[in-house]
Amino acid sequence: MDAMRGMMEKLKLTVNDDKTPLCQIPQKRFDFLGYTFERCYSQKTGRAYIGTRPSPKSVKRMVENII
């Protein structure tokens, strides 16, 4: 958290500790800026990577805009 806070200070941004949870990607997924980030595995190699997809909330909002 200290490293992230240092980078944010260089960008003149602040971090709200109450709204900024730390999570381990292999164990948890999280939503950020309309995307869900989670650990996925390659079908070809079986290697792990961090995958993204639209979050359910953003998909729901998009569908409501279309209808």
PDB file of N, CA and C in Angstrom, residues 2 7 10 15 17 19 25 29 32-33 36 43-44 52 54 58-62 64:
ATOM      1  N   ASP A   2       2.024   1.193   0.678  1.00  0.00           N
ATOM      2  CA  ASP A   2       2.919   2.354   0.721  1.00  0.00           C
ATOM      3  C   ASP A   2       3.481   2.675  -0.661  1.00  0.00           C
ATOM      4  N   MET A   7       3.285   6.342  -5.502  1.00  0.00           N
ATOM      5  CA  MET A   7       3.014   6.614  -6.919  1.00  0.00           C
ATOM      6  C   MET A   7       1.867   7.605  -7.069  1.00  0.00           C
ATOM      7  N   LYS A  10       2.969  11.185  -6.431  1.00  0.00           N
ATOM      8  CA  LYS A  10       3.691  11.762  -7.569  1.00  0.00           C
ATOM      9  C   LYS A  10       2.725  12.272  -8.632  1.00  0.00           C
ATOM     10  N   VAL A  15      -5.531   8.693  -2.001  1.00  0.00           N
ATOM     11  CA  VAL A  15      -6.098   7.352  -1.859  1.00  0.00           C
ATOM     12  C   VAL A  15      -7.034   7.358  -0.661  1.00  0.00           C
ATOM     13  N   ASP A  17      -8.498   5.215   1.971  1.00  0.00           N
ATOM     14  CA  ASP A  17      -8.247   3.892   2.548  1.00  0.00           C
ATOM     15  C   ASP A  17      -9.530   3.099   2.769  1.00  0.00           C
ATOM     16  N   LYS A  19     -12.161   3.103   0.844  1.00  0.00           N
ATOM     17  CA  LYS A  19     -12.696   2.630  -0.430  1.00  0.00           C
ATOM     18  C   LYS A  19     -11.681   1.861  -1.267  1.00  0.00           C
ATOM     19  N   ILE A  25      -5.056 -11.363  -6.260  1.00  0.00           N
ATOM     20  CA  ILE A  25      -5.718 -11.746  -7.508  1.00  0.00           C
ATOM     21  C   ILE A  25      -6.016 -13.239  -7.584  1.00  0.00           C
ATOM     22  N   ARG A  29     -11.583 -11.876  -7.220  1.00  0.00           N
ATOM     23  CA  ARG A  29     -11.752 -11.034  -8.405  1.00  0.00           C
ATOM     24  C   ARG A  29     -12.243  -9.681  -7.919  1.00  0.00           C
ATOM     25  N   PHE A  32     -13.257  -2.849 -11.463  1.00  0.00           N
ATOM     26  CA  PHE A  32     -12.606  -1.547 -11.509  1.00  0.00           C
ATOM     27  C   PHE A  32     -12.885  -0.912 -12.856  1.00  0.00           C
ATOM     28  N   LEU A  33     -13.429   0.285 -12.835  1.00  0.00           N
ATOM     29  CA  LEU A  33     -13.735   1.059 -14.045  1.00  0.00           C
ATOM     30  C   LEU A  33     -14.547   0.257 -15.062  1.00  0.00           C
ATOM     31  N   THR A  36     -14.195  -6.491 -14.759  1.00  0.00           N
ATOM     32  CA  THR A  36     -13.883  -7.453 -13.720  1.00  0.00           C
ATOM     33  C   THR A  36     -12.514  -8.028 -14.030  1.00  0.00           C
ATOM     34  N   GLN A  43      -6.068 -21.707 -22.385  1.00  0.00           N
ATOM     35  CA  GLN A  43      -6.514 -23.018 -22.853  1.00  0.00           C
ATOM     36  C   GLN A  43      -5.393 -23.757 -23.576  1.00  0.00           C
ATOM     37  N   LYS A  44      -4.478 -23.013 -24.189  1.00  0.00           N
ATOM     38  CA  LYS A  44      -3.383 -23.645 -24.932  1.00  0.00           C
ATOM     39  C   LYS A  44      -2.264 -24.128 -24.023  1.00  0.00           C
ATOM     40  N   THR A  52      -9.559  -9.905 -18.081  1.00  0.00           N
ATOM     41  CA  THR A  52     -10.561  -8.867 -17.849  1.00  0.00           C
ATOM     42  C   THR A  52     -11.779  -9.152 -18.702  1.00  0.00           C
ATOM     43  N   PRO A  54     -16.059  -7.270 -19.147  1.00  0.00           N
ATOM     44  CA  PRO A  54     -16.968  -6.248 -18.622  1.00  0.00           C
ATOM     45  C   PRO A  54     -17.642  -6.749 -17.346  1.00  0.00           C
ATOM     46  N   SER A  58     -21.780  -3.162 -15.431  1.00  0.00           N
ATOM     47  CA  SER A  58     -21.663  -2.365 -16.654  1.00  0.00           C
ATOM     48  C   SER A  58     -22.420  -3.008 -17.809  1.00  0.00           C
ATOM     49  N   VAL A  59     -22.471  -4.340 -17.851  1.00  0.00           N
ATOM     50  CA  VAL A  59     -23.249  -5.026 -18.891  1.00  0.00           C
ATOM     51  C   VAL A  59     -24.729  -4.710 -18.708  1.00  0.00           C
ATOM     52  N   LYS A  60     -25.198  -4.768 -17.468  1.00  0.00           N
ATOM     53  CA  LYS A  60     -26.607  -4.472 -17.183  1.00  0.00           C
ATOM     54  C   LYS A  60     -26.952  -3.045 -17.604  1.00  0.00           C
ATOM     55  N   ARG A  61     -26.074  -2.103 -17.289  1.00  0.00           N
ATOM     56  CA  ARG A  61     -26.301  -0.707 -17.656  1.00  0.00           C
ATOM     57  C   ARG A  61     -26.342  -0.536 -19.172  1.00  0.00           C
ATOM     58  N   MET A  62     -25.456  -1.230 -19.886  1.00  0.00           N
ATOM     59  CA  MET A  62     -25.429  -1.137 -21.343  1.00  0.00           C
ATOM     60  C   MET A  62     -26.712  -1.701 -21.947  1.00  0.00           C
ATOM     61  N   GLU A  64     -29.639  -1.885 -20.532  1.00  0.00           N
ATOM     62  CA  GLU A  64     -30.726  -0.948 -20.238  1.00  0.00           C
ATOM     63  C   GLU A  64     -30.698   0.248 -21.180  1.00  0.00           C
TER      64      GLU A  64
END
